[in-house]
mmCIF file of C-alpha atoms in Angstrom:
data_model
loop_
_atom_site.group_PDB
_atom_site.id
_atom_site.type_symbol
_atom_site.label_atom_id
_atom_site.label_comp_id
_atom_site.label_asym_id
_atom_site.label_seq_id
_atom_site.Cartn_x
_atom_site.Cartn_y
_atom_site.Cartn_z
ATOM 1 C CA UNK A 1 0.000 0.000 0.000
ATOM 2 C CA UNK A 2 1.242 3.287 -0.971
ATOM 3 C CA UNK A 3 1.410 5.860 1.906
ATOM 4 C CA UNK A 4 1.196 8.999 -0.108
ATOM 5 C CA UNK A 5 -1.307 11.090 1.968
ATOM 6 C CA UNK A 6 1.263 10.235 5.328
ATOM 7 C CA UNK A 7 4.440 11.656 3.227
ATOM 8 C CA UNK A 8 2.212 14.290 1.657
ATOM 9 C CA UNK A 9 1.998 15.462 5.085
ATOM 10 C CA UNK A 10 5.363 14.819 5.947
ATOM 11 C CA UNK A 11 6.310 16.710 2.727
ATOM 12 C CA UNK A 12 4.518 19.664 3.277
ATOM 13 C CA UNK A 13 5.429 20.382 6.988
ATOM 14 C CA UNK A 14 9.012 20.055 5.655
ATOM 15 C CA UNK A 15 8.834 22.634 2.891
ATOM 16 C CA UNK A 16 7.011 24.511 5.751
ATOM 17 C CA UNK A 17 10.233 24.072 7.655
ATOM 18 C CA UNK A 18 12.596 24.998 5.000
ATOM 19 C CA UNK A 19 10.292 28.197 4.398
ATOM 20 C CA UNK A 20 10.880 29.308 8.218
ATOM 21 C CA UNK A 21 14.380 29.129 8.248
ATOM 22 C CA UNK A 22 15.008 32.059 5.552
ATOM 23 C CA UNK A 23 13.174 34.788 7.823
ATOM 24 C CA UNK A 24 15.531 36.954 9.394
ATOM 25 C CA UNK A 25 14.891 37.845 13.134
ATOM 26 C CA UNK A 26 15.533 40.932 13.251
ATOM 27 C CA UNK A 27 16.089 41.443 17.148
ATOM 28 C CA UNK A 28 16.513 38.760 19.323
ATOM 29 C CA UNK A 29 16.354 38.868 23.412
ATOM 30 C CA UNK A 30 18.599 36.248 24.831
ATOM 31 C CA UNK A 31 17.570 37.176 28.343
ATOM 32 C CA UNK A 32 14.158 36.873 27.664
ATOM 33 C CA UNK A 33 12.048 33.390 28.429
ATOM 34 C CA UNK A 34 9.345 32.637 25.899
ATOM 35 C CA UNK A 35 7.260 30.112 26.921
ATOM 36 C CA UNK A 36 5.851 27.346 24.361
ATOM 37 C CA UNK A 37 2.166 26.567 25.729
ATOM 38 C CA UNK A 38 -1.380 26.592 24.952
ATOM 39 C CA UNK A 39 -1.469 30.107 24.662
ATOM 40 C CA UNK A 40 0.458 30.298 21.907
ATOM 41 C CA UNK A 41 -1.819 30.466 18.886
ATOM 42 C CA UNK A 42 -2.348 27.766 15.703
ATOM 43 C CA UNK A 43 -1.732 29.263 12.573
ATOM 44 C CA UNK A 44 -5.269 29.701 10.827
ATOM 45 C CA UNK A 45 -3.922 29.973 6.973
ATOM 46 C CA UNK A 46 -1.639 26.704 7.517
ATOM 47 C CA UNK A 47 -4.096 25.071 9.059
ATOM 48 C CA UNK A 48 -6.455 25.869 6.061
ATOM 49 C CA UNK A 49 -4.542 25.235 4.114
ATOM 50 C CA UNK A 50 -3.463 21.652 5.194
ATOM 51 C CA UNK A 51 -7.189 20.529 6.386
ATOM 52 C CA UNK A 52 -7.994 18.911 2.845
ATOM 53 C CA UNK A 53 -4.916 16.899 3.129
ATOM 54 C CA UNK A 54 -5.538 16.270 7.161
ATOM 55 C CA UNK A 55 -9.096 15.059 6.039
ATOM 56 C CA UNK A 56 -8.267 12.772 3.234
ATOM 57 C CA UNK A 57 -5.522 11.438 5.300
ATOM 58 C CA UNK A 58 -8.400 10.565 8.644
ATOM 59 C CA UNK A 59 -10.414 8.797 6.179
ATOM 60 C CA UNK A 60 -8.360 6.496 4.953
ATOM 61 C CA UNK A 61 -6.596 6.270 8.141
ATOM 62 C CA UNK A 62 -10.045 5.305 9.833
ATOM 63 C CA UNK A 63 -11.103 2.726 7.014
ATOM 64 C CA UNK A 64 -12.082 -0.493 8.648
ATOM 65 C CA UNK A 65 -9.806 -3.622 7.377
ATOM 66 C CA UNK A 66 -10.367 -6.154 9.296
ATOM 67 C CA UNK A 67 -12.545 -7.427 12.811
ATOM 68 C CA UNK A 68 -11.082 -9.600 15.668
ATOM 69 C CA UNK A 69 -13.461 -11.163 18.452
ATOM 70 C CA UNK A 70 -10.419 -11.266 20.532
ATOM 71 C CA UNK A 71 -7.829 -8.888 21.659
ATOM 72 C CA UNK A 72 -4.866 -9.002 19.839
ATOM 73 C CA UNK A 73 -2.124 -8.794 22.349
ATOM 74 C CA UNK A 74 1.920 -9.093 21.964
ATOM 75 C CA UNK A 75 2.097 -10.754 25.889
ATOM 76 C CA UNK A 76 3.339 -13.989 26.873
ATOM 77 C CA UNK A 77 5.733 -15.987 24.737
ATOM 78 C CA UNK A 78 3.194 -17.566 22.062
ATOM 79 C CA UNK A 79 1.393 -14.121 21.776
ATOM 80 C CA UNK A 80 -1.792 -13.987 19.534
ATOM 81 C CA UNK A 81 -0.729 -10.992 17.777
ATOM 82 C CA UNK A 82 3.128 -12.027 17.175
ATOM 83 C CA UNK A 83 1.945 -15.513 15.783
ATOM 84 C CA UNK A 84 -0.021 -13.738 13.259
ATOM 85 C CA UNK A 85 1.975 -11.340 12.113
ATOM 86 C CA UNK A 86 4.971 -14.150 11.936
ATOM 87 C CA UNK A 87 2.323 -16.418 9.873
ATOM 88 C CA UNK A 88 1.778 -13.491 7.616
ATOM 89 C CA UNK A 89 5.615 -12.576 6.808
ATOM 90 C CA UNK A 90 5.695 -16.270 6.310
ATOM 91 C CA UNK A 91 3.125 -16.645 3.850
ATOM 92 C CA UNK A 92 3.397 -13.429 2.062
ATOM 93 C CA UNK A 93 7.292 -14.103 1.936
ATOM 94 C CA UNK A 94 6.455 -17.714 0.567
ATOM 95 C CA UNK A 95 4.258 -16.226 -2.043
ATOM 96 C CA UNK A 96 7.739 -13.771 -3.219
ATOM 97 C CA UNK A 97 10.143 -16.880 -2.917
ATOM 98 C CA UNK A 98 7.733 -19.430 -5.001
ATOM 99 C CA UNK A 99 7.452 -16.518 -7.745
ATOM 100 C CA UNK A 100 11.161 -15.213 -7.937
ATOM 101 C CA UNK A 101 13.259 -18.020 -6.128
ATOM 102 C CA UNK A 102 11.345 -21.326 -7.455
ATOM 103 C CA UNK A 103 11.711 -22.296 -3.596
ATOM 104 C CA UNK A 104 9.510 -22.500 -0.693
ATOM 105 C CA UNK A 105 10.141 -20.197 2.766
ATOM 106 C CA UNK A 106 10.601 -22.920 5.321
ATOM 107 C CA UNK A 107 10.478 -20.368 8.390
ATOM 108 C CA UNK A 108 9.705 -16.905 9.572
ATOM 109 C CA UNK A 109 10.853 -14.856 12.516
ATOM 110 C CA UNK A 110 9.959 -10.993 13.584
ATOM 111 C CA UNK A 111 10.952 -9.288 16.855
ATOM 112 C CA UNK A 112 8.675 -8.572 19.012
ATOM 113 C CA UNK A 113 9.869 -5.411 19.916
ATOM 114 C CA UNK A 114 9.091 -4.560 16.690
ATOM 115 C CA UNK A 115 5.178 -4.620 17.312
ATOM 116 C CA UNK A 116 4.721 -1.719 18.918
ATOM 117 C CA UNK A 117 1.295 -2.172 20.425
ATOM 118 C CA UNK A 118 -1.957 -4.016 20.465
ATOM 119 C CA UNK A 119 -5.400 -4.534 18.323
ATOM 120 C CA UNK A 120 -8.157 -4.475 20.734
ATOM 121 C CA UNK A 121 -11.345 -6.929 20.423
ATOM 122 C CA UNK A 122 -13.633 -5.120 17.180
ATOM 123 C CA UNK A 123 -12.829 -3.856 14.426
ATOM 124 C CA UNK A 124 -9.672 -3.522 12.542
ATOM 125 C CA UNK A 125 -8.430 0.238 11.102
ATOM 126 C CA UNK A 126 -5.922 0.845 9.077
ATOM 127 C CA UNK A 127 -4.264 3.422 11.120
ATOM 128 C CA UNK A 128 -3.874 0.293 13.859
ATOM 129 C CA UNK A 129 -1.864 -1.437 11.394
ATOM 130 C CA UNK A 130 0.341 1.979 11.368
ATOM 131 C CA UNK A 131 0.349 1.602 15.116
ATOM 132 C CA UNK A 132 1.780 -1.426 15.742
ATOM 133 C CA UNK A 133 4.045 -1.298 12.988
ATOM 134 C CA UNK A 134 5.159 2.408 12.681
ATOM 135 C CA UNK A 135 8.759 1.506 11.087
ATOM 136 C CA UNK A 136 9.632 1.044 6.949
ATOM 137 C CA UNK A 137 11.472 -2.161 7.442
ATOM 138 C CA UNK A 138 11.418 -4.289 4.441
ATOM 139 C CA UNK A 139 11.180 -8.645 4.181
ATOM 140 C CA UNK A 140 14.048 -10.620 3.881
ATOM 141 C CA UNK A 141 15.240 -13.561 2.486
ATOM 142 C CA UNK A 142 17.932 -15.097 4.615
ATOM 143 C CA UNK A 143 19.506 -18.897 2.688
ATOM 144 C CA UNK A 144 21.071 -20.356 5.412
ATOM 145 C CA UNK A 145 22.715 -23.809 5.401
ATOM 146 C CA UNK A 146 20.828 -26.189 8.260
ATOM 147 C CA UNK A 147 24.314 -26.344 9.941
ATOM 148 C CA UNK A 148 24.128 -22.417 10.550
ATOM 149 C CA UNK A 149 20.527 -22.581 11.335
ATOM 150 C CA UNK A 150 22.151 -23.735 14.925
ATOM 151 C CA UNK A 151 22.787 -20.238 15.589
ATOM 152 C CA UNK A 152 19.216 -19.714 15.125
ATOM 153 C CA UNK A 153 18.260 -22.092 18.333
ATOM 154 C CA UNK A 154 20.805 -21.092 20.158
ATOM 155 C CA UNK A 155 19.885 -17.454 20.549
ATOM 156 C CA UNK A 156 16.341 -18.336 21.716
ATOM 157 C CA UNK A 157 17.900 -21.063 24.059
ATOM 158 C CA UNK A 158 19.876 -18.415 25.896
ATOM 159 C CA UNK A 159 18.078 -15.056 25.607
ATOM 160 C CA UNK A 160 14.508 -16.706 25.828
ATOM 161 C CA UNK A 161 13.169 -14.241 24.580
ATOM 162 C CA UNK A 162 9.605 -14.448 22.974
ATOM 163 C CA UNK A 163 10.196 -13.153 19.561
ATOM 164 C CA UNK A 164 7.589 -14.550 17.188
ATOM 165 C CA UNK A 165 8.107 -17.756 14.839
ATOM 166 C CA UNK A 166 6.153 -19.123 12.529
ATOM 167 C CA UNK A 167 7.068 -22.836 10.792
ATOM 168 C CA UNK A 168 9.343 -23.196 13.732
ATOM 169 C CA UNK A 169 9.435 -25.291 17.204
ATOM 170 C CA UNK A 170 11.653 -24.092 20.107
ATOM 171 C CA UNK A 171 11.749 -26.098 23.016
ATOM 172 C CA UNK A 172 14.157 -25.735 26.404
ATOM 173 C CA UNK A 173 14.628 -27.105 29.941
ATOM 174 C CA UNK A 174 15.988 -24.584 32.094
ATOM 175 C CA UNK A 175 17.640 -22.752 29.367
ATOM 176 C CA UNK A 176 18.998 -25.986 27.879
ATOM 177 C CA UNK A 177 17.729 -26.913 23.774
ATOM 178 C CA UNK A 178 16.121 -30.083 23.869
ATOM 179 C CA UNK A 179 14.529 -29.804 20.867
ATOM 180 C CA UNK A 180 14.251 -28.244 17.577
ATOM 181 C CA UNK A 181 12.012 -28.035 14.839
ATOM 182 C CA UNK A 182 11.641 -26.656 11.191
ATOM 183 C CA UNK A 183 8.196 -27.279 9.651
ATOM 184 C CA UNK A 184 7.715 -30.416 12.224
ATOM 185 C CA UNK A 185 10.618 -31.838 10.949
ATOM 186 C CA UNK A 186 14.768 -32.108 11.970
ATOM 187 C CA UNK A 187 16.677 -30.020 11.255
ATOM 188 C CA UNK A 188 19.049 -31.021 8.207
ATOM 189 C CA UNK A 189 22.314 -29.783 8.586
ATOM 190 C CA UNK A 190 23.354 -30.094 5.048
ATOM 191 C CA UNK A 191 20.221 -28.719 3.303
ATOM 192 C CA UNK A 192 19.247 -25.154 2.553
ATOM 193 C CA UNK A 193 16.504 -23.233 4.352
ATOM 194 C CA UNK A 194 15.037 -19.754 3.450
ATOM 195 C CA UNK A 195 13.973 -18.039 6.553
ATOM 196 C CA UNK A 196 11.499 -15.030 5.897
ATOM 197 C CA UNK A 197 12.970 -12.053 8.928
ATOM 198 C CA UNK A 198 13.313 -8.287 8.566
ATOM 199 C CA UNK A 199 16.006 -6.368 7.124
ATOM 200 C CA UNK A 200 16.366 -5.024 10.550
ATOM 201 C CA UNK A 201 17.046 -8.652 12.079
ATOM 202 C CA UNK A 202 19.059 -9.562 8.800
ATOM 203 C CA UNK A 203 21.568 -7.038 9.877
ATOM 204 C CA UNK A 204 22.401 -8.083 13.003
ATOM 205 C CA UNK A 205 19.357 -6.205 15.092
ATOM 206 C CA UNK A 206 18.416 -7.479 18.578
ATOM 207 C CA UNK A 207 21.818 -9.170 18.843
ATOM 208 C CA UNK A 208 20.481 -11.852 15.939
ATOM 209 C CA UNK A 209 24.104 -12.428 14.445
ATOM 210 C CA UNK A 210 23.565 -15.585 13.531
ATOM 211 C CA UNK A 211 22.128 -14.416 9.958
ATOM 212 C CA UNK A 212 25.446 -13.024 8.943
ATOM 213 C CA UNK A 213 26.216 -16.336 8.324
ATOM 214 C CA UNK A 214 23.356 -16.468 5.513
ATOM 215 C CA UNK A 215 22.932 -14.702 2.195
ATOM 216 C CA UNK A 216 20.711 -12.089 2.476
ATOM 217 C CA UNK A 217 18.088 -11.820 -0.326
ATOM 218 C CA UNK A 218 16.076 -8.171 -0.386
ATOM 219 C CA UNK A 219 12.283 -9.034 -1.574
ATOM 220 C CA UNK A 220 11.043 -5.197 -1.584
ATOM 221 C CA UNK A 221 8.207 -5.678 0.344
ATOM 222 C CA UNK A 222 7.333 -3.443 3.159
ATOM 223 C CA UNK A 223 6.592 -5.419 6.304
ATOM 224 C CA UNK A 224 3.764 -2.948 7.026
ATOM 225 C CA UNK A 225 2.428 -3.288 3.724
ATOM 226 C CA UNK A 226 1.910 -7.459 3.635
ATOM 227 C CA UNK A 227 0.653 -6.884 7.073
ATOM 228 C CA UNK A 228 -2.227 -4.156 5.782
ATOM 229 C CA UNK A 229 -2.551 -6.757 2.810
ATOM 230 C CA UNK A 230 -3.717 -10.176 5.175
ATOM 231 C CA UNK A 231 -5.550 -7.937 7.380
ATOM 232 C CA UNK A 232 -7.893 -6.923 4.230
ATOM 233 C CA UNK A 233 -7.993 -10.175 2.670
ATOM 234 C CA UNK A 234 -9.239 -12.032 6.734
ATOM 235 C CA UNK A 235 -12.525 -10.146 6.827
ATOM 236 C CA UNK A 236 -12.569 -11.774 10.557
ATOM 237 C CA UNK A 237 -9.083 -12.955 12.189
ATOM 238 C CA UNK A 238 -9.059 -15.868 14.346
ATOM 239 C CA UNK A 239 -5.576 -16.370 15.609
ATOM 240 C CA UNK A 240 -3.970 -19.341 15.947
ATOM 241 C CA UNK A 241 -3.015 -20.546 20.039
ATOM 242 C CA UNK A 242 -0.317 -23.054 19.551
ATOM 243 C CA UNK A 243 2.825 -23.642 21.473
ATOM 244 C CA UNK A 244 6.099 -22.114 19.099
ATOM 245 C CA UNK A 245 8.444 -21.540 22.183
ATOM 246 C CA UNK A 246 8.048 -23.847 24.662
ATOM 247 C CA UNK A 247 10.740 -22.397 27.370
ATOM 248 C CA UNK A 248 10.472 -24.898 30.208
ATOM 249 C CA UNK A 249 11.738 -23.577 33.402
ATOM 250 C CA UNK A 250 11.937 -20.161 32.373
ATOM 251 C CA UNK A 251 12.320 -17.744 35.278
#
């Protein structure tokens, strides 16, 4: 989805900006306090002039998209909301890598600090997908060999940390791997797995440096985007409540 009325926006409170800093002040107080509060006034011919845009913008901003019965909530470490949004980088990354690759994605993985907030139970706007997902990052590709894929396992087994999977099954006993799965299956150490991530978890983000060890394959799609996408093609989401990371013992 293309965000032109947001950088519209964006656009024109920059050229605003630009415009402001070729006045010349003329006289200028240093000992003098001016105080930035709700006296100050708006100004009533940028404000005019903008309200078209601001309207167009609140419209489609407020267009519903989607409707949960359930909150959709980034808590615990098989969170509703995560294991969607990791099931929809998955499939919308499988649809890229069957189309350009001939292959299929075999696993997914977001952060969750990355969602920045919840759905609530009702419906779904647009400006919630923009919400919990204010950033530009893009989908990537990351071929791994199942040898390197180790690294993978290893990072949840020691930072248990409840970033979302999808296609993928964690297990661990008191911060010890005791088992792991890719697509309910072994993991092969001499076969080659696409997993579907972020450019910002590509690169190295949230201490995931076991990527680097991948080749990283840019797809162009905005994460936002193929989350606005599923959302509009689920009139009504029901997410799934299965067990990804299973961290026994966890304190």
């Amino acid at each position: 989805m293309q965000n032109k009325f947001l950088l519209l926006g964006i656009a024109l409170l920059s050229l605003t900006a630009c415009k402001t800093t070729s006045l010349q002040v003329a006289n200028v107080q240093t000992q003098k306090n001016i105080s930035i509060n709700k006296e100050l006034k708006d100004d009533e011919d940028f404000a005019k002039f903008i309200e078209p845009y601001t309207l167009k913008l609140n419209k489609e901003m407020n267009q519903k998209i989607s409707y949960t019965n359930v909150d959709l909530t980034k808590e615990g470490d098989n969170s509703n909301l995560g294991n969607l949004l990791a099931d929809y980088t998955f499939d919308g990354a499988d649809v890229w890598v069957k189309a350009n690759l001939n292959k299929n994605v075999d696993a997914a993985l977001i952060n969750i600090g990355g969602i920045r907030t919840t759905i609530g139970k009702g419906d779904i706007l647009l400006k919630n997908v923009f919400e919990v997902m204010p950033f530009e990052n893009e989908v990537i590709i990351v071929k791994m060999k199942g040898s390197d894929v180790q690294g993978l396992f290893d990072y949840y087994a020691k930072t248990q940390v409840n970033n979302p999977v999808s296609h993928l099954y964690i297990e661990t006993n008191n911060g010890q791997l005791t088992k792991k799965l890719i697509n309910g299956k072994a993991v092969n150490p001499a076969q080659d797995y696409y997993i579907a991530t972020s450019d910002y978890l590509a690169l190295g983000g949230d201490n995931m440096k076991f990527f680097s060890k991948g080749e990283s394959i840019p797809t162009g799609i905005k994460l936002r985007d193929l989350f606005v996408d599923y959302f509009k093609k689920n009139a009504e989401i029901n997410p799934k409540e299965d067990i990804r990371l299973n961290f026994i013992g966890k304190k």
